[in-house]
Amino acid sequence: ATEAEEKDLVIIGGGVAGYVAAIKAGQEGMKVTCIEKRGTLGGTCLNVGCIPSKSLLNNSHLYHQVLHDTKHRGIEVGDVKLNLEQLMKAKDLSVSGLTKGVEFLLKKNGVEYIKGTGTFKDEHTISVQLNDGGETSVVGKNILIATGSEATPFPGLEIDEKRVVTSTGAIALKEVPKKMLVIGGGIIGLEMASVWQRLGSDVTVVEYLDLIGGPGMDAEIAKASQKILKKQGISFKTNTKVLSGDTTGDQIKLEVEAAKGGKAETLEADVVLVAIGRRPYTGGLGLENVGVDVDERGRVVIDSEYRTKVPHIRCVGDVTFGPMLAHKAEEEAVAVVEYIKKGYGHVNYGCIPSVMYTFPEVAWVGQSEQELKKAGIKYRVGTFPFSANSRAKTNLDTDGMVKMLADPETDRLLGVHIIGPNAGEMIAEGTLALEYGASSEDIARTCHAHPTLAEAFKEAAMATHGKAIHF
Ligand code: FAD
Ligand code: NAD
């Protein structure tokens, strides 16, 4: 290729990591190409992850609330019916609106978007199998790997995305399964279990560990969440491992047994969701052609400036280290472009919030009690229940609490853990406080509007620093 044809940055993958890097680099005046094979931009998150799942969670919650939670509020409703086809159309509309919006943003920032599969030909050249047939190649001064992740399969259970599904099939079922089994009680398992249980399915979640919620969730909050979800009708089998599956009959059969040696039993269902985690995706990328390393879990190995062994080939998002979250991918995407353009960038990995969008939501940032204990760090705990918060009481949604952890000597905030209505929005305040190195007293002395759920956040800080007023 001639000098003129060489791009400043070629990005493989148009998910959150890839498209955000593309926009940022465009804004920085760089010549950018983004290669995406899916046919639409936005990756897992916009197409089959965050966005469609939240649409289903929102609307299934509304349906469930109208069915079961109106009478005592003084609202009498008539015949309530589920129109699953329309529910799915509403979801598809959110997805297509957002993915088209991203395409517009790439155009606006002068990014070349190629629909196809990118493969390393050499250290600067990516050959692209075009979706419409044919092949082309792009040359980049810098290359960014942003190829994301895929669902981890369960050995012996073949995914058909109809009866044995990953989250991708679970957000597109054509009818409500009578019985659904979920393997894995992490975030995907619990969000999807919530959707289908609300829509009428009899759902059982099988979790290997003694706690649901996946990695990072504070144990006290995880227990509270399980109790509430159980009350809503989801069944749990914790401390249970799935041995094998049989899909030959009308009903899918799963052989399970207690994690620490116990008697086996057979569970049956119409649909089985495999939600045991996700793994980095580098299929067809041709990493071997350039000698870029992956670790034992398939993650692309990088240094603190996102450089692989080949310094002008960098990598961000789900395909490398760290939590598999869209906002983490987004932070890294901005930082990596800053490293390329200016030589410095910044992501605070100690300050990345997590949210589980069940009802009530669970959200946290910073360290959990078990993490602090394990690290031998001393801490003070302050909690405040939503049952003592005026807004939660007026809304008749009082399940949950705010829990804060702070350093007993300096009072510096170490972690915030919330289970409750709107926890996912409220955690932004905790994240900001943690990022700014706030003490619990700083928060306790900050005026919060009344009546708001956020007052529970302030009162938990008061309880950490001294005493809450309303509890
Ligand atoms: P991806 O989004 O996976 O994007 C990578 C893209 O690269 C894909 O579109 C793929 O087609 C493309 N690609 C791969 N190889 C090639 C190639 N060789 N050539 C061209 N293109 C290629 N996170 C949250 O923060 N909040 C949530 O609420 C949330 N909900 C989720 C719900 C579900 C059901 C799932 C599955 C995930 C959810 N996540 C959520 C996680 C989130 O989707 C990911 O963290 C995020 O998508 C990671 O972005 P990424 O760009 O690194 O990877
Ligand atoms: P996860 O790692 O969160 O949870 C997987 C769960 O499955 C764990 O609790 C684990 O103990 C259990 N498990 C593993 N093997 C098992 C087995 N053989 N039998 C029974 N249980 C088993 O993974 P996930 O829920 O699949 O989610 C994948 C990724 O997607 C996560 O990184 C998550 O952060 C991300 N995601 C985020 C959101 C969100 O932010 N709201 C939503 C969905 C997905």
PDB file of N, CA and C and ligand atoms in Angstrom, residues 12-18 35-38 43-45 48-50 53-54 116-118 146-149 167 188 278 281 285 317-318 324-327 329 357, ligand 1:
ATOM      1  N   ILE A  12     -10.504  -3.836  14.515  1.00  0.00           N
ATOM      2  CA  ILE A  12     -11.214  -5.077  14.170  1.00  0.00           C
ATOM      3  C   ILE A  12     -12.278  -5.312  15.238  1.00  0.00           C
ATOM      4  N   GLY A  13     -13.533  -5.192  14.863  1.00  0.00           N
ATOM      5  CA  GLY A  13     -14.659  -5.322  15.787  1.00  0.00           C
ATOM      6  C   GLY A  13     -15.361  -3.992  15.970  1.00  0.00           C
ATOM      7  N   GLY A  14     -16.667  -4.001  15.776  1.00  0.00           N
ATOM      8  CA  GLY A  14     -17.449  -2.759  15.903  1.00  0.00           C
ATOM      9  C   GLY A  14     -18.405  -2.826  17.075  1.00  0.00           C
ATOM     10  N   GLY A  15     -17.972  -3.509  18.172  1.00  0.00           N
ATOM     11  CA  GLY A  15     -18.759  -3.522  19.408  1.00  0.00           C
ATOM     12  C   GLY A  15     -18.515  -2.233  20.168  1.00  0.00           C
ATOM     13  N   VAL A  16     -18.892  -2.218  21.449  1.00  0.00           N
ATOM     14  CA  VAL A  16     -18.725  -0.993  22.232  1.00  0.00           C
ATOM     15  C   VAL A  16     -17.256  -0.561  22.237  1.00  0.00           C
ATOM     16  N   ALA A  17     -16.350  -1.536  22.426  1.00  0.00           N
ATOM     17  CA  ALA A  17     -14.926  -1.214  22.447  1.00  0.00           C
ATOM     18  C   ALA A  17     -14.502  -0.616  21.105  1.00  0.00           C
ATOM     19  N   GLY A  18     -14.858  -1.298  20.023  1.00  0.00           N
ATOM     20  CA  GLY A  18     -14.414  -0.883  18.695  1.00  0.00           C
ATOM     21  C   GLY A  18     -15.055   0.405  18.219  1.00  0.00           C
ATOM     22  N   ILE A  35     -13.738  -2.440  11.125  1.00  0.00           N
ATOM     23  CA  ILE A  35     -14.203  -3.645  10.421  1.00  0.00           C
ATOM     24  C   ILE A  35     -15.140  -4.424  11.350  1.00  0.00           C
ATOM     25  N   GLU A  36     -16.340  -4.696  10.895  1.00  0.00           N
ATOM     26  CA  GLU A  36     -17.304  -5.459  11.719  1.00  0.00           C
ATOM     27  C   GLU A  36     -18.016  -6.463  10.830  1.00  0.00           C
ATOM     28  N   LYS A  37     -18.100  -7.713  11.319  1.00  0.00           N
ATOM     29  CA  LYS A  37     -18.657  -8.779  10.481  1.00  0.00           C
ATOM     30  C   LYS A  37     -20.153  -9.025  10.682  1.00  0.00           C
ATOM     31  N   ARG A  38     -20.702  -8.491  11.778  1.00  0.00           N
ATOM     32  CA  ARG A  38     -22.081  -8.806  12.150  1.00  0.00           C
ATOM     33  C   ARG A  38     -23.120  -8.271  11.162  1.00  0.00           C
ATOM     34  N   GLY A  43     -21.957  -4.433  18.429  1.00  0.00           N
ATOM     35  CA  GLY A  43     -21.485  -5.679  19.025  1.00  0.00           C
ATOM     36  C   GLY A  43     -22.525  -6.420  19.840  1.00  0.00           C
ATOM     37  N   THR A  44     -22.014  -7.213  20.787  1.00  0.00           N
ATOM     38  CA  THR A  44     -22.871  -8.005  21.665  1.00  0.00           C
ATOM     39  C   THR A  44     -23.836  -7.090  22.409  1.00  0.00           C
ATOM     40  N   CYS A  45     -23.306  -6.017  22.970  1.00  0.00           N
ATOM     41  CA  CYS A  45     -24.086  -5.150  23.857  1.00  0.00           C
ATOM     42  C   CYS A  45     -25.358  -4.634  23.187  1.00  0.00           C
ATOM     43  N   VAL A  48     -27.313  -8.122  20.979  1.00  0.00           N
ATOM     44  CA  VAL A  48     -27.837  -9.314  21.672  1.00  0.00           C
ATOM     45  C   VAL A  48     -27.536  -9.305  23.173  1.00  0.00           C
ATOM     46  N   GLY A  49     -27.132  -8.163  23.718  1.00  0.00           N
ATOM     47  CA  GLY A  49     -26.724  -8.127  25.122  1.00  0.00           C
ATOM     48  C   GLY A  49     -27.485  -7.103  25.932  1.00  0.00           C
ATOM     49  N   CYS A  50     -26.737  -6.101  26.400  1.00  0.00           N
ATOM     50  CA  CYS A  50     -27.264  -5.071  27.301  1.00  0.00           C
ATOM     51  C   CYS A  50     -28.628  -4.539  26.850  1.00  0.00           C
ATOM     52  N   SER A  53     -31.720  -7.115  26.322  1.00  0.00           N
ATOM     53  CA  SER A  53     -32.096  -7.714  27.610  1.00  0.00           C
ATOM     54  C   SER A  53     -32.785  -6.679  28.500  1.00  0.00           C
ATOM     55  N   LYS A  54     -32.314  -5.428  28.440  1.00  0.00           N
ATOM     56  CA  LYS A  54     -32.946  -4.398  29.272  1.00  0.00           C
ATOM     57  C   LYS A  54     -34.335  -4.037  28.769  1.00  0.00           C
ATOM     58  N   GLY A 116     -17.378  -6.845   7.191  1.00  0.00           N
ATOM     59  CA  GLY A 116     -16.678  -8.068   6.820  1.00  0.00           C
ATOM     60  C   GLY A 116     -15.861  -8.613   7.976  1.00  0.00           C
ATOM     61  N   THR A 117     -15.192  -9.746   7.722  1.00  0.00           N
ATOM     62  CA  THR A 117     -14.384 -10.400   8.757  1.00  0.00           C
ATOM     63  C   THR A 117     -12.906 -10.081   8.544  1.00  0.00           C
ATOM     64  N   GLY A 118     -12.292  -9.524   9.561  1.00  0.00           N
ATOM     65  CA  GLY A 118     -10.893  -9.128   9.456  1.00  0.00           C
ATOM     66  C   GLY A 118      -9.949 -10.219   9.938  1.00  0.00           C
ATOM     67  N   ALA A 146     -10.580  -5.615  18.921  1.00  0.00           N
ATOM     68  CA  ALA A 146     -11.751  -5.377  19.782  1.00  0.00           C
ATOM     69  C   ALA A 146     -12.830  -6.380  19.406  1.00  0.00           C
ATOM     70  N   THR A 147     -12.440  -7.657  19.417  1.00  0.00           N
ATOM     71  CA  THR A 147     -13.325  -8.697  18.882  1.00  0.00           C
ATOM     72  C   THR A 147     -14.254  -9.327  19.921  1.00  0.00           C
ATOM     73  N   GLY A 148     -14.190  -8.873  21.169  1.00  0.00           N
ATOM     74  CA  GLY A 148     -15.219  -9.234  22.143  1.00  0.00           C
ATOM     75  C   GLY A 148     -15.187 -10.645  22.673  1.00  0.00           C
ATOM     76  N   SER A 149     -16.384 -11.168  22.978  1.00  0.00           N
ATOM     77  CA  SER A 149     -16.490 -12.471  23.639  1.00  0.00           C
ATOM     78  C   SER A 149     -17.679 -13.249  23.108  1.00  0.00           C
ATOM     79  N   SER A 167     -27.730 -16.643  25.971  1.00  0.00           N
ATOM     80  CA  SER A 167     -28.540 -15.434  26.122  1.00  0.00           C
ATOM     81  C   SER A 167     -29.109 -14.989  24.776  1.00  0.00           C
ATOM     82  N   ILE A 188     -26.294 -12.940  33.805  1.00  0.00           N
ATOM     83  CA  ILE A 188     -27.135 -13.319  32.660  1.00  0.00           C
ATOM     84  C   ILE A 188     -28.241 -14.264  33.115  1.00  0.00           C
ATOM     85  N   ARG A 278     -18.738 -16.038  29.906  1.00  0.00           N
ATOM     86  CA  ARG A 278     -18.381 -15.779  28.515  1.00  0.00           C
ATOM     87  C   ARG A 278     -16.871 -15.900  28.361  1.00  0.00           C
ATOM     88  N   TYR A 281     -13.190 -13.902  22.370  1.00  0.00           N
ATOM     89  CA  TYR A 281     -13.397 -14.401  21.012  1.00  0.00           C
ATOM     90  C   TYR A 281     -12.298 -13.909  20.074  1.00  0.00           C
ATOM     91  N   LEU A 285      -9.161 -14.709  13.539  1.00  0.00           N
ATOM     92  CA  LEU A 285      -8.456 -13.420  13.561  1.00  0.00           C
ATOM     93  C   LEU A 285      -7.019 -13.547  13.030  1.00  0.00           C
ATOM     94  N   GLY A 317     -11.431  -4.252  25.629  1.00  0.00           N
ATOM     95  CA  GLY A 317     -12.781  -4.831  25.707  1.00  0.00           C
ATOM     96  C   GLY A 317     -12.798  -6.245  26.247  1.00  0.00           C
ATOM     97  N   ASP A 318     -13.876  -6.963  25.956  1.00  0.00           N
ATOM     98  CA  ASP A 318     -14.108  -8.309  26.483  1.00  0.00           C
ATOM     99  C   ASP A 318     -13.011  -9.304  26.117  1.00  0.00           C
ATOM    100  N   MET A 324     -16.132  -8.229  32.019  1.00  0.00           N
ATOM    101  CA  MET A 324     -16.755  -8.141  30.689  1.00  0.00           C
ATOM    102  C   MET A 324     -17.977  -7.247  30.776  1.00  0.00           C
ATOM    103  N   LEU A 325     -17.730  -5.954  30.760  1.00  0.00           N
ATOM    104  CA  LEU A 325     -18.806  -4.969  30.868  1.00  0.00           C
ATOM    105  C   LEU A 325     -18.652  -3.923  29.774  1.00  0.00           C
ATOM    106  N   ALA A 326     -19.790  -3.455  29.278  1.00  0.00           N
ATOM    107  CA  ALA A 326     -19.774  -2.494  28.174  1.00  0.00           C
ATOM    108  C   ALA A 326     -19.089  -1.186  28.576  1.00  0.00           C
ATOM    109  N   HIS A 327     -19.376  -0.702  29.792  1.00  0.00           N
ATOM    110  CA  HIS A 327     -18.798   0.593  30.185  1.00  0.00           C
ATOM    111  C   HIS A 327     -17.297   0.474  30.447  1.00  0.00           C
ATOM    112  N   ALA A 329     -15.391  -1.546  28.595  1.00  0.00           N
ATOM    113  CA  ALA A 329     -14.888  -1.538  27.214  1.00  0.00           C
ATOM    114  C   ALA A 329     -14.818  -0.099  26.690  1.00  0.00           C
ATOM    115  N   TYR A 357     -29.787  -5.958  36.479  1.00  0.00           N
ATOM    116  CA  TYR A 357     -31.052  -5.250  36.243  1.00  0.00           C
ATOM    117  C   TYR A 357     -32.279  -6.101  36.549  1.00  0.00           C
TER     118      TYR A 357
HETATM  119  P1  FAD B   1     -18.451  -7.209  21.603  1.00  0.00           P
HETATM  120  O1  FAD B   1     -19.599  -6.371  21.978  1.00  0.00           O
HETATM  121  O2  FAD B   1     -18.598  -8.677  21.688  1.00  0.00           O
HETATM  122  O3  FAD B   1     -18.058  -6.776  20.125  1.00  0.00           O
HETATM  123  C1  FAD B   1     -17.103  -7.408  19.350  1.00  0.00           C
HETATM  124  C2  FAD B   1     -17.515  -7.343  17.900  1.00  0.00           C
HETATM  125  O4  FAD B   1     -16.437  -7.788  17.096  1.00  0.00           O
HETATM  126  C3  FAD B   1     -18.692  -8.238  17.558  1.00  0.00           C
HETATM  127  O5  FAD B   1     -19.749  -7.480  17.008  1.00  0.00           O
HETATM  128  C4  FAD B   1     -18.123  -9.231  16.549  1.00  0.00           C
HETATM  129  O6  FAD B   1     -19.042  -9.530  15.512  1.00  0.00           O
HETATM  130  C5  FAD B   1     -16.942  -8.472  15.999  1.00  0.00           C
HETATM  131  N1  FAD B   1     -15.864  -9.346  15.480  1.00  0.00           N
HETATM  132  C6  FAD B   1     -15.261 -10.384  16.118  1.00  0.00           C
HETATM  133  N2  FAD B   1     -14.271 -10.889  15.358  1.00  0.00           N
HETATM  134  C7  FAD B   1     -14.247 -10.153  14.224  1.00  0.00           C
HETATM  135  C8  FAD B   1     -13.444 -10.180  13.046  1.00  0.00           C
HETATM  136  N3  FAD B   1     -12.440 -11.053  12.912  1.00  0.00           N
HETATM  137  N4  FAD B   1     -13.703  -9.278  12.076  1.00  0.00           N
HETATM  138  C9  FAD B   1     -14.703  -8.375  12.207  1.00  0.00           C
HETATM  139  N5  FAD B   1     -15.495  -8.299  13.300  1.00  0.00           N
HETATM  140  C10 FAD B   1     -15.265  -9.167  14.286  1.00  0.00           C
HETATM  141  N6  FAD B   1     -22.569  -5.227  29.909  1.00  0.00           N
HETATM  142  C11 FAD B   1     -22.934  -4.136  30.613  1.00  0.00           C
HETATM  143  O7  FAD B   1     -22.081  -3.303  30.930  1.00  0.00           O
HETATM  144  N7  FAD B   1     -24.236  -3.923  30.985  1.00  0.00           N
HETATM  145  C12 FAD B   1     -25.216  -4.804  30.672  1.00  0.00           C
HETATM  146  O8  FAD B   1     -26.369  -4.588  31.010  1.00  0.00           O
HETATM  147  C13 FAD B   1     -24.857  -5.970  29.931  1.00  0.00           C
HETATM  148  N8  FAD B   1     -25.798  -6.857  29.583  1.00  0.00           N
HETATM  149  C14 FAD B   1     -25.431  -7.955  28.855  1.00  0.00           C
HETATM  150  C15 FAD B   1     -26.421  -8.892  28.526  1.00  0.00           C
HETATM  151  C16 FAD B   1     -26.101 -10.000  27.817  1.00  0.00           C
HETATM  152  C17 FAD B   1     -27.181 -10.987  27.459  1.00  0.00           C
HETATM  153  C18 FAD B   1     -24.756 -10.212  27.383  1.00  0.00           C
HETATM  154  C19 FAD B   1     -24.392 -11.415  26.576  1.00  0.00           C
HETATM  155  C20 FAD B   1     -23.784  -9.301  27.699  1.00  0.00           C
HETATM  156  C21 FAD B   1     -24.100  -8.163  28.448  1.00  0.00           C
HETATM  157  N9  FAD B   1     -23.136  -7.227  28.819  1.00  0.00           N
HETATM  158  C22 FAD B   1     -23.506  -6.137  29.559  1.00  0.00           C
HETATM  159  C23 FAD B   1     -21.729  -7.362  28.421  1.00  0.00           C
HETATM  160  C24 FAD B   1     -21.422  -6.499  27.179  1.00  0.00           C
HETATM  161  O9  FAD B   1     -22.271  -6.890  26.133  1.00  0.00           O
HETATM  162  C25 FAD B   1     -19.972  -6.640  26.766  1.00  0.00           C
HETATM  163  O10 FAD B   1     -19.131  -6.352  27.859  1.00  0.00           O
HETATM  164  C26 FAD B   1     -19.617  -5.701  25.620  1.00  0.00           C
HETATM  165  O11 FAD B   1     -20.428  -5.974  24.504  1.00  0.00           O
HETATM  166  C27 FAD B   1     -18.136  -5.828  25.248  1.00  0.00           C
HETATM  167  O12 FAD B   1     -17.829  -5.042  24.137  1.00  0.00           O
HETATM  168  P2  FAD B   1     -16.686  -5.457  23.097  1.00  0.00           P
HETATM  169  O13 FAD B   1     -16.723  -4.402  22.057  1.00  0.00           O
HETATM  170  O14 FAD B   1     -15.444  -5.736  23.806  1.00  0.00           O
HETATM  171  O15 FAD B   1     -17.159  -6.847  22.474  1.00  0.00           O
END
